[in-house]
CSV table of C-alpha atoms in Angstrom, one decimal:
chain,number,residue,atom,x,y,z
A,158,MET,CA,-13.3,-14.8,-10.3
A,159,VAL,CA,-10.1,-15.0,-10.1
A,160,ARG,CA,-9.0,-18.7,-10.5
A,161,ASN,CA,-5.4,-20.1,-8.8
A,162,LEU,CA,-4.5,-16.7,-7.7
A,163,PHE,CA,-3.7,-16.5,-4.1
A,164,LYS,CA,-1.6,-20.0,-4.7
A,165,LEU,CA,2.2,-19.6,-4.3
A,166,LYS,CA,4.7,-20.4,-6.6
A,167,GLY,CA,7.5,-23.2,-6.2
A,168,LYS,CA,9.9,-21.1,-7.4
A,169,GLN,CA,9.2,-17.2,-6.5
A,170,LEU,CA,11.3,-14.5,-9.2
A,171,TYR,CA,12.6,-12.1,-7.4
A,172,LEU,CA,12.8,-8.4,-8.6
A,173,VAL,CA,16.7,-8.1,-8.8
A,174,GLY,CA,17.8,-10.3,-11.7
A,175,ALA,CA,14.0,-11.1,-12.8
A,176,LEU,CA,12.9,-6.8,-14.4
A,177,LEU,CA,14.7,-4.8,-16.4
A,178,PHE,CA,14.4,-1.6,-15.3
A,179,PHE,CA,14.9,1.6,-17.6
A,180,PHE,CA,14.6,5.0,-15.5
A,181,ALA,CA,13.5,7.8,-17.5
A,182,LEU,CA,11.1,9.0,-15.1
A,183,THR,CA,10.1,12.7,-15.7
A,184,GLU,CA,7.5,13.9,-12.3
A,185,ALA,CA,4.7,16.5,-12.3
A,186,GLY,CA,4.8,19.3,-9.9
A,187,ASP,CA,2.1,17.4,-7.5
A,188,GLY,CA,4.7,14.2,-7.2
A,189,HIS,CA,2.5,11.9,-9.5
A,190,ALA,CA,5.0,10.9,-12.9
A,191,GLU,CA,3.3,11.7,-15.8
A,192,SER,CA,5.6,9.5,-18.3
A,193,PRO,CA,4.8,5.9,-18.8
A,194,GLN,CA,5.6,3.2,-17.2
A,195,LYS,CA,9.5,2.5,-17.7
A,196,TRP,CA,10.5,-0.8,-16.8
A,197,GLU,CA,9.2,-4.0,-18.2
A,198,MET,CA,6.6,-6.6,-16.1
A,199,THR,CA,5.6,-9.8,-16.9
A,200,ASN,CA,2.7,-11.8,-16.0
A,201,GLU,CA,4.4,-13.6,-13.5
A,202,TRP,CA,4.9,-12.2,-9.9
A,203,ALA,CA,8.0,-10.5,-9.2
A,204,GLU,CA,8.9,-9.9,-5.3
A,205,LEU,CA,9.1,-6.3,-4.9
A,206,PHE,CA,10.6,-6.8,-1.5
A,207,ASN,CA,13.2,-9.2,-1.8
A,208,GLY,CA,13.7,-11.1,1.8
A,209,ARG,CA,16.7,-9.8,2.8
A,210,ASN,CA,17.0,-6.3,2.7
A,211,LEU,CA,15.4,-3.1,1.8
A,212,ASP,CA,17.0,-2.4,-2.0
A,213,GLY,CA,14.8,-0.6,-3.6
A,214,TRP,CA,12.3,1.0,-0.9
A,215,THR,CA,13.4,4.6,0.7
A,216,PRO,CA,11.5,5.8,4.3
A,217,LYS,CA,10.0,9.0,4.5
A,218,ILE,CA,9.0,9.6,8.6
A,219,LYS,CA,7.4,12.7,9.1
A,220,GLY,CA,9.9,15.2,10.9
A,221,TYR,CA,12.6,13.7,9.1
A,222,PRO,CA,14.3,14.4,5.8
A,223,LEU,CA,14.2,11.7,3.0
A,224,GLY,CA,16.0,8.4,3.6
A,225,VAL,CA,16.4,9.2,7.4
A,226,ASP,CA,14.8,6.3,9.4
A,227,GLU,CA,17.2,6.4,12.5
A,228,ARG,CA,14.7,4.4,14.6
A,229,GLU,CA,14.8,1.6,12.3
A,230,THR,CA,10.9,1.5,11.7
A,231,PHE,CA,11.0,-0.1,8.8
A,232,ARG,CA,13.6,-3.7,9.0
A,233,VAL,CA,14.0,-6.7,7.7
A,234,GLU,CA,14.4,-9.7,9.9
A,235,ASP,CA,13.7,-13.6,9.4
A,236,GLY,CA,12.7,-12.6,6.2
A,237,LEU,CA,10.1,-10.7,6.9
A,238,LEU,CA,9.4,-7.0,5.9
A,239,LYS,CA,9.1,-5.7,9.7
A,240,VAL,CA,7.3,-2.3,10.7
A,241,ARG,CA,8.5,-1.5,14.7
A,242,TYR,CA,8.5,0.7,17.3
A,243,ASP,CA,10.8,-0.3,20.2
A,244,GLY,CA,13.5,2.7,19.0
A,245,TYR,CA,10.6,5.2,19.8
A,246,SER,CA,9.6,5.9,23.8
A,247,ALA,CA,6.3,6.8,22.2
A,248,PHE,CA,4.4,8.0,19.1
A,249,ASP,CA,3.9,11.7,18.5
A,250,ASN,CA,1.8,11.7,15.0
A,251,GLN,CA,5.9,10.3,13.6
A,252,PHE,CA,3.6,8.9,10.8
A,253,GLY,CA,6.0,6.7,7.9
A,254,HIS,CA,6.2,5.8,4.5
A,255,LEU,CA,8.3,3.2,2.6
A,256,PHE,CA,8.3,3.6,-0.8
A,257,PHE,CA,9.1,1.7,-3.7
A,258,SER,CA,11.6,3.4,-5.9
A,259,THR,CA,9.8,3.3,-9.1
A,260,PRO,CA,6.1,4.8,-10.3
A,261,ILE,CA,3.6,2.4,-11.8
A,262,SER,CA,0.2,2.7,-13.8
A,263,LYS,CA,-0.9,-0.8,-14.6
A,264,TYR,CA,-0.4,-3.6,-12.2
A,265,ASP,CA,-1.7,-6.4,-9.9
A,266,LEU,CA,-0.4,-6.0,-6.3
A,267,LEU,CA,-0.3,-8.8,-4.0
A,268,ILE,CA,0.5,-8.2,-0.4
A,269,GLU,CA,0.7,-10.4,2.7
A,270,TYR,CA,0.9,-9.0,5.6
A,271,ARG,CA,0.2,-9.8,10.1
A,272,PHE,CA,-0.6,-7.6,12.8
A,273,VAL,CA,1.5,-7.9,16.0
A,274,GLY,CA,2.4,-7.1,19.5
A,275,LYS,CA,0.5,-3.7,20.8
A,276,GLN,CA,0.1,-0.5,19.6
A,277,LEU,CA,2.9,2.1,21.0
A,278,GLU,CA,2.2,4.5,23.4
A,279,GLY,CA,1.1,8.0,22.3
A,280,GLY,CA,-0.3,6.6,18.8
A,281,PRO,CA,-4.2,7.4,18.1
A,282,PRO,CA,-7.1,5.4,19.1
A,283,TRP,CA,-8.0,4.9,15.6
A,284,ALA,CA,-4.3,3.8,14.6
A,285,GLU,CA,-4.7,0.2,16.6
A,286,ARG,CA,-4.2,-2.5,14.2
A,287,ASN,CA,-4.0,0.0,11.2
A,288,SER,CA,-1.6,0.4,8.4
A,289,GLY,CA,-1.9,0.3,4.8
A,290,VAL,CA,-0.8,0.7,1.2
A,291,MET,CA,-0.6,3.7,-0.8
A,292,ILE,CA,-0.9,3.2,-4.7
A,293,HIS,CA,-1.0,6.3,-7.1
A,294,SER,CA,0.8,8.2,-4.7
A,295,GLN,CA,2.6,11.4,-4.8
A,296,SER,CA,7.2,10.8,-5.0
A,297,PRO,CA,8.6,10.9,-1.6
A,298,GLN,CA,11.0,13.5,-3.0
A,299,SER,CA,8.0,15.8,-3.2
A,300,MET,CA,6.8,15.3,0.3
A,301,GLN,CA,6.7,18.4,3.0
A,302,ILE,CA,9.1,17.4,5.7
A,303,GLU,CA,5.9,17.9,8.2
A,304,GLN,CA,3.5,16.2,5.7
A,305,ASP,CA,1.4,13.1,7.7
A,306,PHE,CA,0.2,11.3,4.5
A,307,PRO,CA,1.3,11.6,1.0
A,308,ASP,CA,-1.8,12.3,-1.3
A,309,SER,CA,-2.7,8.8,-2.6
A,310,LEU,CA,-5.1,6.4,-2.3
A,311,GLU,CA,-4.6,4.3,0.4
A,312,VAL,CA,-6.0,0.1,0.2
A,313,GLN,CA,-6.4,0.4,4.4
A,314,PHE,CA,-5.7,-3.1,6.6
A,315,LEU,CA,-7.5,-3.1,9.7
A,316,GLY,CA,-7.4,-6.1,12.3
A,317,GLY,CA,-10.2,-7.2,14.6
A,318,ILE,CA,-10.0,-5.8,17.7
A,319,LYS,CA,-13.0,-7.5,19.8
A,320,PRO,CA,-14.8,-10.6,18.1
A,321,ASP,CA,-18.0,-9.1,18.3
A,322,GLN,CA,-16.8,-6.0,16.5
A,323,PRO,CA,-16.9,-6.1,12.7
A,324,ARG,CA,-13.8,-4.4,11.2
A,325,PRO,CA,-13.2,-5.2,7.9
A,326,THR,CA,-9.8,-4.9,6.4
A,327,ALA,CA,-8.5,-3.5,2.3
A,328,ASN,CA,-10.7,-0.7,3.0
A,329,LEU,CA,-10.4,2.7,0.7
A,330,CYS,CA,-9.0,5.9,2.5
A,331,THR,CA,-8.2,8.8,-0.1
A,332,PRO,CA,-5.8,11.7,1.8
A,333,GLY,CA,-5.6,14.3,-0.7
A,334,THR,CA,-7.8,12.6,-3.2
A,335,GLU,CA,-11.2,11.6,-4.4
A,336,VAL,CA,-12.9,8.8,-6.3
A,337,ILE,CA,-15.8,7.9,-8.4
A,338,TYR,CA,-17.4,5.1,-5.9
A,339,GLN,CA,-20.9,3.5,-6.5
A,340,LYS,CA,-21.4,6.3,-10.1
A,341,LYS,CA,-20.5,8.9,-6.8
A,342,ARG,CA,-18.0,11.4,-5.8
A,343,LEU,CA,-16.6,9.9,-3.2
A,344,ALA,CA,-15.8,12.7,-0.6
A,345,THR,CA,-15.6,10.8,3.0
A,346,HIS,CA,-12.0,9.8,3.8
A,347,CYS,CA,-12.3,6.3,4.6
A,348,THR,CA,-14.9,3.8,3.4
A,349,TYR,CA,-15.2,-0.2,4.6
A,350,SER,CA,-14.7,-2.9,1.9
A,351,LEU,CA,-17.0,-5.9,1.9
A,352,SER,CA,-14.5,-8.3,3.5
A,353,GLU,CA,-14.6,-10.2,6.6
A,354,THR,CA,-12.8,-9.0,10.2
A,355,TYR,CA,-9.7,-10.7,10.5
A,356,LEU,CA,-8.7,-11.1,14.3
A,357,GLU,CA,-5.5,-11.7,16.5
A,358,ASP,CA,-1.9,-12.0,14.1
A,359,GLN,CA,-3.4,-14.5,11.2
A,360,TRP,CA,-1.6,-13.9,7.6
A,361,VAL,CA,-3.7,-11.8,5.2
A,362,GLN,CA,-3.6,-11.6,1.3
A,363,VAL,CA,-4.9,-8.9,-0.3
A,364,LEU,CA,-4.6,-8.2,-4.0
A,365,VAL,CA,-5.1,-5.2,-5.4
A,366,LYS,CA,-5.6,-4.7,-9.5
A,367,VAL,CA,-4.9,-1.2,-10.5
A,368,ASN,CA,-6.1,-0.2,-14.0
A,369,GLY,CA,-4.1,3.3,-14.5
A,370,GLY,CA,-6.5,5.7,-14.0
A,371,GLU,CA,-9.6,3.8,-14.7
A,372,GLU,CA,-11.2,0.9,-11.9
A,373,LEU,CA,-9.2,-0.2,-9.0
A,374,GLN,CA,-10.4,-3.4,-7.6
A,375,HIS,CA,-9.4,-4.7,-4.6
A,376,TRP,CA,-9.6,-8.6,-3.7
A,377,LEU,CA,-9.7,-11.2,-0.7
A,378,LYS,CA,-10.2,-14.9,-1.2
A,379,ASN,CA,-11.1,-14.8,-4.4
A,380,LYS,CA,-13.8,-11.9,-3.3
A,381,LEU,CA,-14.1,-8.6,-5.0
A,382,VAL,CA,-14.2,-6.5,-1.9
A,383,MET,CA,-14.0,-3.0,-3.2
A,384,ARG,CA,-14.0,-1.0,-6.4
A,385,TYR,CA,-14.0,2.1,-7.6
A,386,LYS,CA,-12.6,4.4,-10.4
A,387,ASN,CA,-11.3,7.7,-12.2
A,388,PRO,CA,-9.1,9.1,-8.7
A,389,PHE,CA,-8.1,12.9,-9.2
A,390,LEU,CA,-6.6,15.1,-6.6
A,391,THR,CA,-8.1,17.4,-4.3
A,392,ASN,CA,-5.6,19.4,-3.0
A,393,ASP,CA,-4.9,23.2,-3.3
A,394,LYS,CA,-2.3,22.7,-5.8
A,395,LYS,CA,-3.8,20.6,-8.4
A,396,GLU,CA,-7.8,20.7,-7.9
A,397,ASN,CA,-9.3,17.4,-9.5
A,398,ARG,CA,-6.1,16.7,-11.3
A,399,LYS,CA,-6.9,13.2,-12.6
A,400,ILE,CA,-4.1,10.4,-11.5
A,401,SER,CA,-3.3,7.6,-13.5
A,402,GLN,CA,-0.1,6.4,-11.9
A,403,GLY,CA,2.4,7.2,-8.6
A,404,PHE,CA,4.4,5.5,-6.3
A,405,ILE,CA,3.6,2.6,-3.9
A,406,ALA,CA,4.2,2.9,-0.2
A,407,ILE,CA,3.7,0.7,2.9
A,408,GLN,CA,2.8,2.7,6.2
A,409,SER,CA,3.9,3.3,10.1
A,410,GLU,CA,1.3,4.4,11.9
A,411,SER,CA,2.2,3.2,15.6
A,412,HIS,CA,1.0,-0.8,15.2
A,413,PRO,CA,3.5,-3.4,14.3
A,414,ILE,CA,2.9,-5.2,11.4
A,415,ASP,CA,4.8,-7.7,9.3
A,416,PHE,CA,5.0,-8.4,5.7
A,417,ARG,CA,6.2,-11.5,4.1
A,418,ARG,CA,5.4,-10.8,0.4
A,419,ILE,CA,4.8,-7.4,-1.9
A,420,ALA,CA,4.8,-9.0,-5.2
A,421,ILE,CA,3.8,-7.1,-8.6
A,422,ARG,CA,2.5,-8.1,-12.2
A,423,ARG,CA,1.4,-7.2,-15.0
A,424,PHE,CA,-2.6,-5.9,-15.0
A,425,GLN,CA,-4.8,-8.7,-15.7
A,426,ILE,CA,-8.7,-8.2,-16.0
A,427,SER,CA,-10.4,-10.3,-13.9
A,428,ASN,CA,-12.7,-13.3,-15.2
């Protein structure tokens, strides 16, 4: 088990000033960086979201150039990173992603989120109380302007809708990718985890353990709820190309969501 993992530190280390950046990145044609990790990471949690602004993050909204988010879908208010749709009249498949600036290979990722409010009119039924974080993603620069989702692995966040309807979170979805799951090639787009269902607007903490191109794990409440390994691309450009690193991005899919913590540390083997 991962002991004392979910206890907040009395003093949080923020990314700016806590980590030394050495940007010397080389990208493959598919947008997945091939060079080794180029910035220093420690065994202590460092915050990728600083609680004040979106420094280090870049939006990519379907139909718009990289960096353009004219409706302020992604914003910072009250110390939270919020995904909001009050600037939209309706949702017209304007899926969005907010990318962290650096591709990473081996790390632990800790995220705290909650769903709030109601889904925007026009959002697809499956996107109600649905969001996620993309890992091992292609770069935002390599995405097509009308591309819905980056080629990546999605740690899917779902919120419960009805008390009698199970709806796990920390699931796995695979846009443009596949993995080995339970010793077999997994072609299903989304696969449920073993987590419980979280109703209403409660905060949920998810731990993702990313060991490069080897095994990846999703944890909730010190419980391993999803594991898979050997991710690879399945699109026409680079069929069966193995993925060992990539970018991190959070989603906008038509339902409001808050993030109060996005933290990272050096990959640690589970005990």
